[in-house]
mmCIF file of C-alpha atoms and ligand atoms in Angstrom:
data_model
loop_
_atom_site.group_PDB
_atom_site.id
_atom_site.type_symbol
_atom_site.label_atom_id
_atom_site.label_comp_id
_atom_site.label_asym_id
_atom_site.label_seq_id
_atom_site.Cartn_x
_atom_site.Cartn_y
_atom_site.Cartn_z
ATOM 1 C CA UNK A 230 -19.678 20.230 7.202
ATOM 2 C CA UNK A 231 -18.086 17.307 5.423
ATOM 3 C CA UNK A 232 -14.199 16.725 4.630
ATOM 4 C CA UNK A 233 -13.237 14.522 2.421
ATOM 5 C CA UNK A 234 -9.248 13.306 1.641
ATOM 6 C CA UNK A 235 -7.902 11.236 -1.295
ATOM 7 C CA UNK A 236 -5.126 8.829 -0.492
ATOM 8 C CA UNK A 237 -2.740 7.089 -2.813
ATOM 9 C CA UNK A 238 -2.048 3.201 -3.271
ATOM 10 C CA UNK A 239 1.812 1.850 -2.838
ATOM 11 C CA UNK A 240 3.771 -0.313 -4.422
ATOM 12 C CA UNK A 241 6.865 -1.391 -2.835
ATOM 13 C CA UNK A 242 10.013 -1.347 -5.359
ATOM 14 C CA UNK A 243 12.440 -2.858 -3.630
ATOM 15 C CA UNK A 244 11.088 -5.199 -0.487
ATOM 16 C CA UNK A 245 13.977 -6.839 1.597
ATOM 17 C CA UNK A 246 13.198 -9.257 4.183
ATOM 18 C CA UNK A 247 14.828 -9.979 7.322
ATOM 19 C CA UNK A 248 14.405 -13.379 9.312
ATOM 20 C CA UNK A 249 11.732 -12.972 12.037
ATOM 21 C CA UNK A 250 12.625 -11.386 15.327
ATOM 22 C CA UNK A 251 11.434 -12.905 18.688
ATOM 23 C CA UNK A 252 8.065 -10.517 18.770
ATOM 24 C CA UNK A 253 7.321 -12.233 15.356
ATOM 25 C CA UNK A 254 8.072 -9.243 13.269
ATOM 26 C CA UNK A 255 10.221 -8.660 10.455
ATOM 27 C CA UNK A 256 12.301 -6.362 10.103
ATOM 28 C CA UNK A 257 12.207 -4.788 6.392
ATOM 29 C CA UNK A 258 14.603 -2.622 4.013
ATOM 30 C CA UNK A 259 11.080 -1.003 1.750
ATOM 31 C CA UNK A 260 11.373 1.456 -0.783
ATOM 32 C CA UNK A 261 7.805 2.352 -1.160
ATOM 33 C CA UNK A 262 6.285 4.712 -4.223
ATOM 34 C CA UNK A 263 2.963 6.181 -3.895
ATOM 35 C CA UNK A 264 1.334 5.154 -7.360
ATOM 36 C CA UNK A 265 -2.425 7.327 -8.923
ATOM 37 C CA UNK A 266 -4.468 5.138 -7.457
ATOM 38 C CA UNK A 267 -6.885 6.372 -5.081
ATOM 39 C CA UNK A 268 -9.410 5.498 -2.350
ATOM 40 C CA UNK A 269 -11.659 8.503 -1.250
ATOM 41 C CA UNK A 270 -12.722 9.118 2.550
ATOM 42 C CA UNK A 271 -15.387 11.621 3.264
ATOM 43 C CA UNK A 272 -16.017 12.393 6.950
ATOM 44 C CA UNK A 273 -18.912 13.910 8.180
ATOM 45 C CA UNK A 274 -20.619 14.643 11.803
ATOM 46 C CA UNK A 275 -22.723 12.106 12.735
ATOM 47 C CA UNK A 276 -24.688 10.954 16.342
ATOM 48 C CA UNK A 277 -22.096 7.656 16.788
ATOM 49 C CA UNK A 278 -19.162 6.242 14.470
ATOM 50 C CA UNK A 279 -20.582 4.967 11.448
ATOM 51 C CA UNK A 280 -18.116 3.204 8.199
ATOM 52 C CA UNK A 281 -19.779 2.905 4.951
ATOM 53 C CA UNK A 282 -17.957 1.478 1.721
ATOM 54 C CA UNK A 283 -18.503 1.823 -2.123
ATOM 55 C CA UNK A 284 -16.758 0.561 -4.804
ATOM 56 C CA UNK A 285 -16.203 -3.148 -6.596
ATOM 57 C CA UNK A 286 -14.020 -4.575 -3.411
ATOM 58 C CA UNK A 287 -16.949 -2.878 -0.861
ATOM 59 C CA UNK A 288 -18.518 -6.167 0.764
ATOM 60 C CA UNK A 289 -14.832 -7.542 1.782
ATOM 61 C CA UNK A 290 -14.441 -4.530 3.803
ATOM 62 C CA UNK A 291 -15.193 -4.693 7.830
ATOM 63 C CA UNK A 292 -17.376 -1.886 8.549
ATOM 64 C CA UNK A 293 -17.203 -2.369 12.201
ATOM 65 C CA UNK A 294 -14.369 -0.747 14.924
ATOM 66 C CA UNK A 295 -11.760 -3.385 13.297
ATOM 67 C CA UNK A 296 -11.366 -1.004 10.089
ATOM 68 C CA UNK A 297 -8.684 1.114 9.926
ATOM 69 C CA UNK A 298 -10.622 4.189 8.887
ATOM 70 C CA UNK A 299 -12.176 3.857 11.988
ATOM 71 C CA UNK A 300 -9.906 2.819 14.506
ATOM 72 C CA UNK A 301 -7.733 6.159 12.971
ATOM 73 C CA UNK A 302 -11.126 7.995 14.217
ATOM 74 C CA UNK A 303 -11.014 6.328 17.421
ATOM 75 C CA UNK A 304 -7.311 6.792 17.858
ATOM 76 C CA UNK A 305 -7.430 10.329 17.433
ATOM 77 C CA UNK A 306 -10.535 11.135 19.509
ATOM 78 C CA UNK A 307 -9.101 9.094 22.527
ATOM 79 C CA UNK A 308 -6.127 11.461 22.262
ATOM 80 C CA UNK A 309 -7.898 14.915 22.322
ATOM 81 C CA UNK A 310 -10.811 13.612 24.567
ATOM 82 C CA UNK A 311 -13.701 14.042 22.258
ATOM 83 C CA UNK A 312 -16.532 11.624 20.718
ATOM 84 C CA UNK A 313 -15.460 9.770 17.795
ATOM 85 C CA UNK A 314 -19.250 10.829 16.464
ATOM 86 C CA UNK A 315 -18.359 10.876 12.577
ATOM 87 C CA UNK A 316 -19.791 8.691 9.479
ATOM 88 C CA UNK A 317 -16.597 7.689 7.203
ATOM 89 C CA UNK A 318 -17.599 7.025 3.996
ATOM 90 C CA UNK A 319 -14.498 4.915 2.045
ATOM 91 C CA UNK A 320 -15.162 5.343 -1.690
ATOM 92 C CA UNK A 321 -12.750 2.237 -2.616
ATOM 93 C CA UNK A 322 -10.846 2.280 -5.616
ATOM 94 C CA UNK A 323 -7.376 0.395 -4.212
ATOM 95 C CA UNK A 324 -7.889 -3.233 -4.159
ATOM 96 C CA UNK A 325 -8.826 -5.160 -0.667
ATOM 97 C CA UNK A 326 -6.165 -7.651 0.365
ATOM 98 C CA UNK A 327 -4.242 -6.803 -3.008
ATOM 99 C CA UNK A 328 -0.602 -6.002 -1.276
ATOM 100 C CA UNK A 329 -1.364 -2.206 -2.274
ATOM 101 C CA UNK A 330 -2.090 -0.857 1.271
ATOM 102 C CA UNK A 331 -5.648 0.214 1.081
ATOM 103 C CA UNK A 332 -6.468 -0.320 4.289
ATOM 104 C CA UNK A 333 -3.332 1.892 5.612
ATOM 105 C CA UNK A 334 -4.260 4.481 2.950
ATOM 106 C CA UNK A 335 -8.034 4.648 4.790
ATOM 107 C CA UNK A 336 -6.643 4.917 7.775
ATOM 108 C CA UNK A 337 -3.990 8.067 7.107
ATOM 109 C CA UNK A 338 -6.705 9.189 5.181
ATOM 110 C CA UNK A 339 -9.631 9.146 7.922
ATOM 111 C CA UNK A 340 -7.032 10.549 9.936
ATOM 112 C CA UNK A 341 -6.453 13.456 8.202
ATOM 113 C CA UNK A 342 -10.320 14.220 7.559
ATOM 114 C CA UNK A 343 -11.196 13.781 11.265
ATOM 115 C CA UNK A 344 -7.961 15.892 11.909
ATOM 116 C CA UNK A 345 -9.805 18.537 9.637
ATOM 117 C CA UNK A 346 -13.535 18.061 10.512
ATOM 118 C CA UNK A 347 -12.557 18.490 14.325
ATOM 119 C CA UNK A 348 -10.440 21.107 14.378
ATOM 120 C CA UNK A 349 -7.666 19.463 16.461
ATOM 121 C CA UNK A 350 -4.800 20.728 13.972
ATOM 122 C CA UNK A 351 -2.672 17.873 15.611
ATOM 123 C CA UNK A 352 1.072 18.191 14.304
ATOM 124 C CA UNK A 353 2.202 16.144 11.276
ATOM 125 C CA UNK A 354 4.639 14.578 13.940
ATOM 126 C CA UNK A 355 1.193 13.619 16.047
ATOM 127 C CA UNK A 356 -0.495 12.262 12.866
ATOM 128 C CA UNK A 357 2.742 10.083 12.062
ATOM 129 C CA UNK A 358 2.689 8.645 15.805
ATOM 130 C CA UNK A 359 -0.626 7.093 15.570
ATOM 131 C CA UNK A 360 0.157 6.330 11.686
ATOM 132 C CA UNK A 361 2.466 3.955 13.210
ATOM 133 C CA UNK A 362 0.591 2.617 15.838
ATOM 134 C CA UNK A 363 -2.327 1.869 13.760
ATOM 135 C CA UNK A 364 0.501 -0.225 11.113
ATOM 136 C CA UNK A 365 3.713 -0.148 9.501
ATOM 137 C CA UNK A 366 2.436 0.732 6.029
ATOM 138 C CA UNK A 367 -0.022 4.020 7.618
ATOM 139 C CA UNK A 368 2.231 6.209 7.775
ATOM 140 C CA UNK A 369 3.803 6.000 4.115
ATOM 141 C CA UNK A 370 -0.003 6.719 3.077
ATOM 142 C CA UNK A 371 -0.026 9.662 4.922
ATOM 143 C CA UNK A 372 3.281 11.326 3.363
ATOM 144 C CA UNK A 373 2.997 9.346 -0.375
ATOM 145 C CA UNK A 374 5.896 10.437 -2.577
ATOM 146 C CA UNK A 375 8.771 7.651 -2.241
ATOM 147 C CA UNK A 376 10.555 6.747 1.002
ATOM 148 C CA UNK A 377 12.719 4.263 2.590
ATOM 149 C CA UNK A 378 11.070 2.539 5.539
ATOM 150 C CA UNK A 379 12.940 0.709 8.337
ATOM 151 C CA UNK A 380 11.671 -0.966 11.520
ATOM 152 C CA UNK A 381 8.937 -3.112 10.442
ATOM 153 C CA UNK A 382 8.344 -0.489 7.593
ATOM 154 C CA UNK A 383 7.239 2.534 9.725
ATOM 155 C CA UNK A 384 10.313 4.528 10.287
ATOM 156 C CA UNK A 385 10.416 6.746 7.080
ATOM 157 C CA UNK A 386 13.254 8.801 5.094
ATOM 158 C CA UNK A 387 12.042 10.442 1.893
ATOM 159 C CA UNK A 388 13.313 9.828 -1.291
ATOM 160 C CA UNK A 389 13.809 12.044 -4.106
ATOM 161 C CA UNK A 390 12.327 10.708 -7.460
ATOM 162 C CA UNK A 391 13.791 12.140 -10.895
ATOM 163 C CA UNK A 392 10.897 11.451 -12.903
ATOM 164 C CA UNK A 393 7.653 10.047 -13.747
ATOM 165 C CA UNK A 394 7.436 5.991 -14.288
ATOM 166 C CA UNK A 395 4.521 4.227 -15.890
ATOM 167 C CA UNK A 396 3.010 1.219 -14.130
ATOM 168 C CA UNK A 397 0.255 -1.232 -15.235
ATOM 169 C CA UNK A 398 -1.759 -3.128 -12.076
ATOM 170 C CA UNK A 399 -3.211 -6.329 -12.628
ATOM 171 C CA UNK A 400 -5.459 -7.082 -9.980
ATOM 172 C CA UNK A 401 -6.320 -11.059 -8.876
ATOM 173 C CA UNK A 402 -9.368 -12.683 -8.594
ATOM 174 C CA UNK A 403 -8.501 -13.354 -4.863
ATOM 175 C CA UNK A 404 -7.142 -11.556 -1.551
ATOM 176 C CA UNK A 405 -3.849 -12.641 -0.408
ATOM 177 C CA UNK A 406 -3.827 -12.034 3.788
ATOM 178 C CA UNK A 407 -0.324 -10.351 4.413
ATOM 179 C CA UNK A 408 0.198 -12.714 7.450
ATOM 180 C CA UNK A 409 -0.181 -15.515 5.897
ATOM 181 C CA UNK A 410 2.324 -14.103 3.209
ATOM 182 C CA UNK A 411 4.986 -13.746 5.792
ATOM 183 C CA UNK A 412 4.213 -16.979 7.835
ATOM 184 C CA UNK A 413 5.150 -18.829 3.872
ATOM 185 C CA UNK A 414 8.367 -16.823 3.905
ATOM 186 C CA UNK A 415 9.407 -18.228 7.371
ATOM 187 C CA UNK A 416 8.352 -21.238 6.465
ATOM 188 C CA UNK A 417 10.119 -21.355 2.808
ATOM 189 C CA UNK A 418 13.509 -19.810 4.710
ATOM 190 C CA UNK A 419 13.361 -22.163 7.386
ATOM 191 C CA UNK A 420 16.924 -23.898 6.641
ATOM 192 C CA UNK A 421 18.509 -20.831 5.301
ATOM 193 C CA UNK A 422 20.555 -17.752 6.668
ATOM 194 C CA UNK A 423 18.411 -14.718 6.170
ATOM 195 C CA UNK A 424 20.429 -11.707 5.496
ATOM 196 C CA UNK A 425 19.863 -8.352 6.955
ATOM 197 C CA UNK A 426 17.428 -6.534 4.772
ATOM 198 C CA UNK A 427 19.315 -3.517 3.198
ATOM 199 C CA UNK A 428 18.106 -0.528 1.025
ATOM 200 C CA UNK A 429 19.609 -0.949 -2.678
ATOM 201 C CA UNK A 430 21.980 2.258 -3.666
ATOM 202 C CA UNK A 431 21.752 1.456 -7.414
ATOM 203 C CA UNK A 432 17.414 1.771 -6.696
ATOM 204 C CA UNK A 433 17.594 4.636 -4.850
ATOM 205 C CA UNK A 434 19.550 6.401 -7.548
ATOM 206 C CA UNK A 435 17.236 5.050 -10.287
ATOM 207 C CA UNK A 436 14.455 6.504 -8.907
ATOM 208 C CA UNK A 437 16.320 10.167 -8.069
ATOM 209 C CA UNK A 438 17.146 9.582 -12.212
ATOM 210 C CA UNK A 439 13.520 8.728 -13.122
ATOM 211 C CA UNK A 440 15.145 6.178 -15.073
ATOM 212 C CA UNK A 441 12.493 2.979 -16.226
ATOM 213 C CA UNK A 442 15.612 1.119 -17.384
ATOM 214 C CA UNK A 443 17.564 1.348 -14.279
ATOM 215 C CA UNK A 444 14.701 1.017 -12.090
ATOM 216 C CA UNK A 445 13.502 -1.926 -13.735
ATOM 217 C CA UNK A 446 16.997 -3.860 -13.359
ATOM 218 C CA UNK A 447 17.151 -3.476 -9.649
ATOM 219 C CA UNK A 448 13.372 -3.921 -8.314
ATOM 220 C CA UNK A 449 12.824 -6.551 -5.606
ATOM 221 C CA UNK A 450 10.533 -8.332 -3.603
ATOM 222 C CA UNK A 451 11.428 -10.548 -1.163
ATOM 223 C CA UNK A 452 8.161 -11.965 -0.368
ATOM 224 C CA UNK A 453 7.626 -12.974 -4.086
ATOM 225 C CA UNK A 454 8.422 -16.511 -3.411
ATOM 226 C CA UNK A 455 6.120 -16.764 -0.413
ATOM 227 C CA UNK A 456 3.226 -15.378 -2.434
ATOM 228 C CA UNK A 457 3.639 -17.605 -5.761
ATOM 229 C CA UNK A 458 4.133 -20.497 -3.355
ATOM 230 C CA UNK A 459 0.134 -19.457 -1.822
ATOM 231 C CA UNK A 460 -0.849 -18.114 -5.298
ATOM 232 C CA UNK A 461 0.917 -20.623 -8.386
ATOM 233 C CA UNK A 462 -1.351 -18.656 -10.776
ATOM 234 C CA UNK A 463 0.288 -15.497 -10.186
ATOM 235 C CA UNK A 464 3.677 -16.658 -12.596
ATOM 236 C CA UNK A 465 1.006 -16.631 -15.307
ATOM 237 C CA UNK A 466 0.053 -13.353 -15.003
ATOM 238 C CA UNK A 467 3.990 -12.200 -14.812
ATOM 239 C CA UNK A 468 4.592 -13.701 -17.697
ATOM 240 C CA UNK A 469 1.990 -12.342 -19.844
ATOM 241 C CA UNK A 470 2.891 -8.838 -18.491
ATOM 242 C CA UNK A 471 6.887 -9.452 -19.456
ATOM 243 C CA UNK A 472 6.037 -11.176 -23.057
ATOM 244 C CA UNK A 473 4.106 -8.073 -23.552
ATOM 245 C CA UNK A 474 6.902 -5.788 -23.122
ATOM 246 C CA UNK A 475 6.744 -4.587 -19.498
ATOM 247 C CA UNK A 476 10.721 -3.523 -18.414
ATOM 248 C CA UNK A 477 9.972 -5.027 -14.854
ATOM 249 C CA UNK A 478 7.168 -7.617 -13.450
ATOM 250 C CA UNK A 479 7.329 -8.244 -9.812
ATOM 251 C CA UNK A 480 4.266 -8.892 -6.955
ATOM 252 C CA UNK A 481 3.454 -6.072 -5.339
ATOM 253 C CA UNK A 482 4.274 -6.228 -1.258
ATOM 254 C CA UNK A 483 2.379 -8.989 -0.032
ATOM 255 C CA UNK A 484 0.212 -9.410 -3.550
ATOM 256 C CA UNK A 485 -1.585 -10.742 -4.942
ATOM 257 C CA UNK A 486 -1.348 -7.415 -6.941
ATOM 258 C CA UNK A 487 1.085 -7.840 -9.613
ATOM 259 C CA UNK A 488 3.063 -4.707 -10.722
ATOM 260 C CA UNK A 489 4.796 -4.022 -14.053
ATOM 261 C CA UNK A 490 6.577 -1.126 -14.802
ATOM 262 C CA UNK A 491 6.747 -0.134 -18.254
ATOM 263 C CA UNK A 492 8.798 2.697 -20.596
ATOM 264 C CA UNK A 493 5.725 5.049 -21.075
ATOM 265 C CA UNK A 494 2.385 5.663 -21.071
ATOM 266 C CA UNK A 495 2.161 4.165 -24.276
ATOM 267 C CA UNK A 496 3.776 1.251 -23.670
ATOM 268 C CA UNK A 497 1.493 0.816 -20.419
ATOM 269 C CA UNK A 498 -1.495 1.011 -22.661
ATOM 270 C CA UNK A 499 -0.243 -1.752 -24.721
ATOM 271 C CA UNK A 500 0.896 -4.123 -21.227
ATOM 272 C CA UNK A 501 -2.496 -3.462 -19.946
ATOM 273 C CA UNK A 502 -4.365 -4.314 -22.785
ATOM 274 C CA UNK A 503 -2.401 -7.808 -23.594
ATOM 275 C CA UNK A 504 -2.749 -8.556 -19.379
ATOM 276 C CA UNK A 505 -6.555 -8.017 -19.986
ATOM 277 C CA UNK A 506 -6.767 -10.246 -23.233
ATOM 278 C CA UNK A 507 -4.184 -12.600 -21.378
ATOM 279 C CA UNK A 508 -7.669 -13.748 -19.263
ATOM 280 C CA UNK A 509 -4.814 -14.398 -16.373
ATOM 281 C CA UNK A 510 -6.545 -11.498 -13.870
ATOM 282 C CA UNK A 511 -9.583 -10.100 -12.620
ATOM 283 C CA UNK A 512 -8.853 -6.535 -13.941
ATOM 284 C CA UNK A 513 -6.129 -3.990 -15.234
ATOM 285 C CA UNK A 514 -5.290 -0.623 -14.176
ATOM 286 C CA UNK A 515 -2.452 1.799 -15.105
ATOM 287 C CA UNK A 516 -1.141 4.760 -13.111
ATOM 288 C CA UNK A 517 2.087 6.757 -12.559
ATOM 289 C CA UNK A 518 4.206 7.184 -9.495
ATOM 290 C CA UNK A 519 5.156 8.762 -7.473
ATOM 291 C CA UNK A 520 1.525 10.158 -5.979
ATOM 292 C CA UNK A 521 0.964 12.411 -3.325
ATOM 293 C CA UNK A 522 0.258 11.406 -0.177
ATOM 294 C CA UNK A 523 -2.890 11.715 1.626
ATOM 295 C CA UNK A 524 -4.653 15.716 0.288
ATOM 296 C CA UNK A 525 -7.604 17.293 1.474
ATOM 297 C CA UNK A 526 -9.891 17.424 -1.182
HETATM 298 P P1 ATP B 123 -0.697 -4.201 2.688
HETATM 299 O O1 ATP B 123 -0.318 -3.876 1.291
HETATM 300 O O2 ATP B 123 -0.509 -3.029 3.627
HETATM 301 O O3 ATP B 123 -0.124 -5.470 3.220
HETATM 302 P P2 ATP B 123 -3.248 -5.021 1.670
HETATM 303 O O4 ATP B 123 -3.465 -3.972 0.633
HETATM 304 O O5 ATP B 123 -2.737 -6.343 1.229
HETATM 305 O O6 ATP B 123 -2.284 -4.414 2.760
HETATM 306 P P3 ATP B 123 -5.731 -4.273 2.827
HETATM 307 O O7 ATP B 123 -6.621 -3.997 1.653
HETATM 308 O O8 ATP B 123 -5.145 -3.127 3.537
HETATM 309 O O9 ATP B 123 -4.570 -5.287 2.415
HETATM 310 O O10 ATP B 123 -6.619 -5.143 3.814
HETATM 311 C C1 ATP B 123 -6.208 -6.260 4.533
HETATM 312 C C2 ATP B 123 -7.353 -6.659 5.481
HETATM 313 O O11 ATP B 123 -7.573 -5.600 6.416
HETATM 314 C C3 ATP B 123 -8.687 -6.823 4.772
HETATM 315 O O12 ATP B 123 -8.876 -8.140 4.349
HETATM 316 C C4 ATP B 123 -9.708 -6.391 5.816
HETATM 317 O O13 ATP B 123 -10.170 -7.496 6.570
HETATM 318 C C5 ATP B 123 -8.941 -5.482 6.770
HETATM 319 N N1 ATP B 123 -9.305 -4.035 6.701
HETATM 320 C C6 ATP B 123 -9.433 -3.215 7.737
HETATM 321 N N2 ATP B 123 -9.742 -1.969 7.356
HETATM 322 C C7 ATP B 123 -9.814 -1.987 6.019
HETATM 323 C C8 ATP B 123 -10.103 -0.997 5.034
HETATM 324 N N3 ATP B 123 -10.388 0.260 5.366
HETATM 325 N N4 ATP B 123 -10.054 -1.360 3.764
HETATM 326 C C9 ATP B 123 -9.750 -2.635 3.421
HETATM 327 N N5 ATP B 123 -9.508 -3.608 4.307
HETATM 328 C C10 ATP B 123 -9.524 -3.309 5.598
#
């Protein structure tokens, strides 16, 4: 028997930032939106845990108990006292390190398949718990859609989205390590008052609209700064995206992803193609949000 689950990428919309708290966390204000970009997992029985990868980002990721795919696998047998004895197989089309949460989506997605391929019908409120523990972004992959997340990102409200918006990805030539993302935006707000991180009204009601316009005026990312500071090259690729006509160009999460939303498919054609002439990124990729989340296949 095999089970395979497709789980969506995220961009994050609007990304507040809070100073960090004493366990070295932040604590975030994230409107995530699940975006049609997909990495596959297949599970299937096997004598011992075993993680394969395929795909153009495969040798950057870990195939050993440190990725997320498997430690979801381990999580879950642990909890219903079985053998984690199951070969993952990640068929990788989200970016590695690219501030689009593959690794979370691998890990709400080899938690779903296991979920399925054991038989332990484990309640979405069980699958959310070890979502969580396994990171703050895991459990958006799971439920995909668009949702506020509080905490350090985990705690989830869904949102209701009005429409269908057109994004173009560009991807970078290099990873950006989320850490180090957030250890540049302590060290960038060092002499400054951090506000609390709040969730935007006027962005939550631009995405219940579906409105491109509306959307585009109030999209934020905190950790911009921090990741232009580790990445200059990154303001050339934002550029070229808003001289071609994108409505919005922002980094996406942690980057070095960067995210443009455009008016239509049609106009997203056009953004992608002048990002890919632009020579500024490794490759370009369109696809509409919101997604669903994490689907048996
Ligand atoms: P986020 O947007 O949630 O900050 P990201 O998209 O920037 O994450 P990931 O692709 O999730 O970054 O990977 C970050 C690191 O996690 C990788 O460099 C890799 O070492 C490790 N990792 C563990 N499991 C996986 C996985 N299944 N796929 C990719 N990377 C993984």
């Amino acid at each position: 028997m095999t089970v395979t689950v497709r789980v969506p990428a995220k961009v994050n919309v609007q990304l507040a930032v809070g100073a960090a708290r004493a366990d070295g966390f932040h604590d975030l204000a994230n409107v995530f939106l699940a975006v049609g970009l997909y990495d596959e997992i297949t599970v299937t029985p096997a004598d011992t845990l075993r993680v394969t990868c395929a795909g153009p980002d495969a040798d950057k990721v870990p195939l050993d108990r440190t990725n997320l795919a498997a430690r979801a696998a381990l999580a879950l047998a642990e909890r219903y006292g079985r053998a984690p004895d199951v070969h993952i197989h990640i068929a990788k089309d989200i970016p590695v390190a690219g501030g689009m949460a593959g690794g979370s989506a691998d890990g709400a997605g080899a938690l779903l398949a296991c979920d399925a391929l054991w038989g332990t019908r484990a309640s979405r409120d069980e699958l959310l718990d070890i979502c969580a523990e396994l990171g703050s972004d895991v459990p958006f992959s799971l439920v995909g859609g668009a949702a506020l997340g509080t905490g350090r990102g985990e705690k989830l409200t869904a949102l209701d989205v009005g429409g269908t918006f057109h994004w173009v990805f560009a991807f970078a030539q290099r990873g950006l390590s989320t850490p180090a993302v957030f250890r540049e935006f302590d060290r960038l707000g060092e002499d400054t008052d951090i506000p609390e991180p709040v969730a935007s009204q006027p962005l939550i009601d631009a995405l219940a609209k579906g409105d491109p316009d509306a959307l585009a005026a109030t999209v934020t990312n905190d950790l911009q700064p921090a990741a232009l500071s580790l990445f200059p090259e990154l303001a050339d690729t934002l550029a070229a995206g808003r001289a071609a006509g994108a409505l919005a160009a922002l980094v996406s999460g942690s980057g070095p992803t960067t995210a443009f939303l455009t008016r239509d498919a049609d106009s997203a054609t056009q953004v992608a193609a002048a990002l890919h002439a632009s020579g500024t990124c490794r490759s370009v990729r369109t696809a509409t949000g919101p997604a669903q989340g994490a689907t048996v296949g």
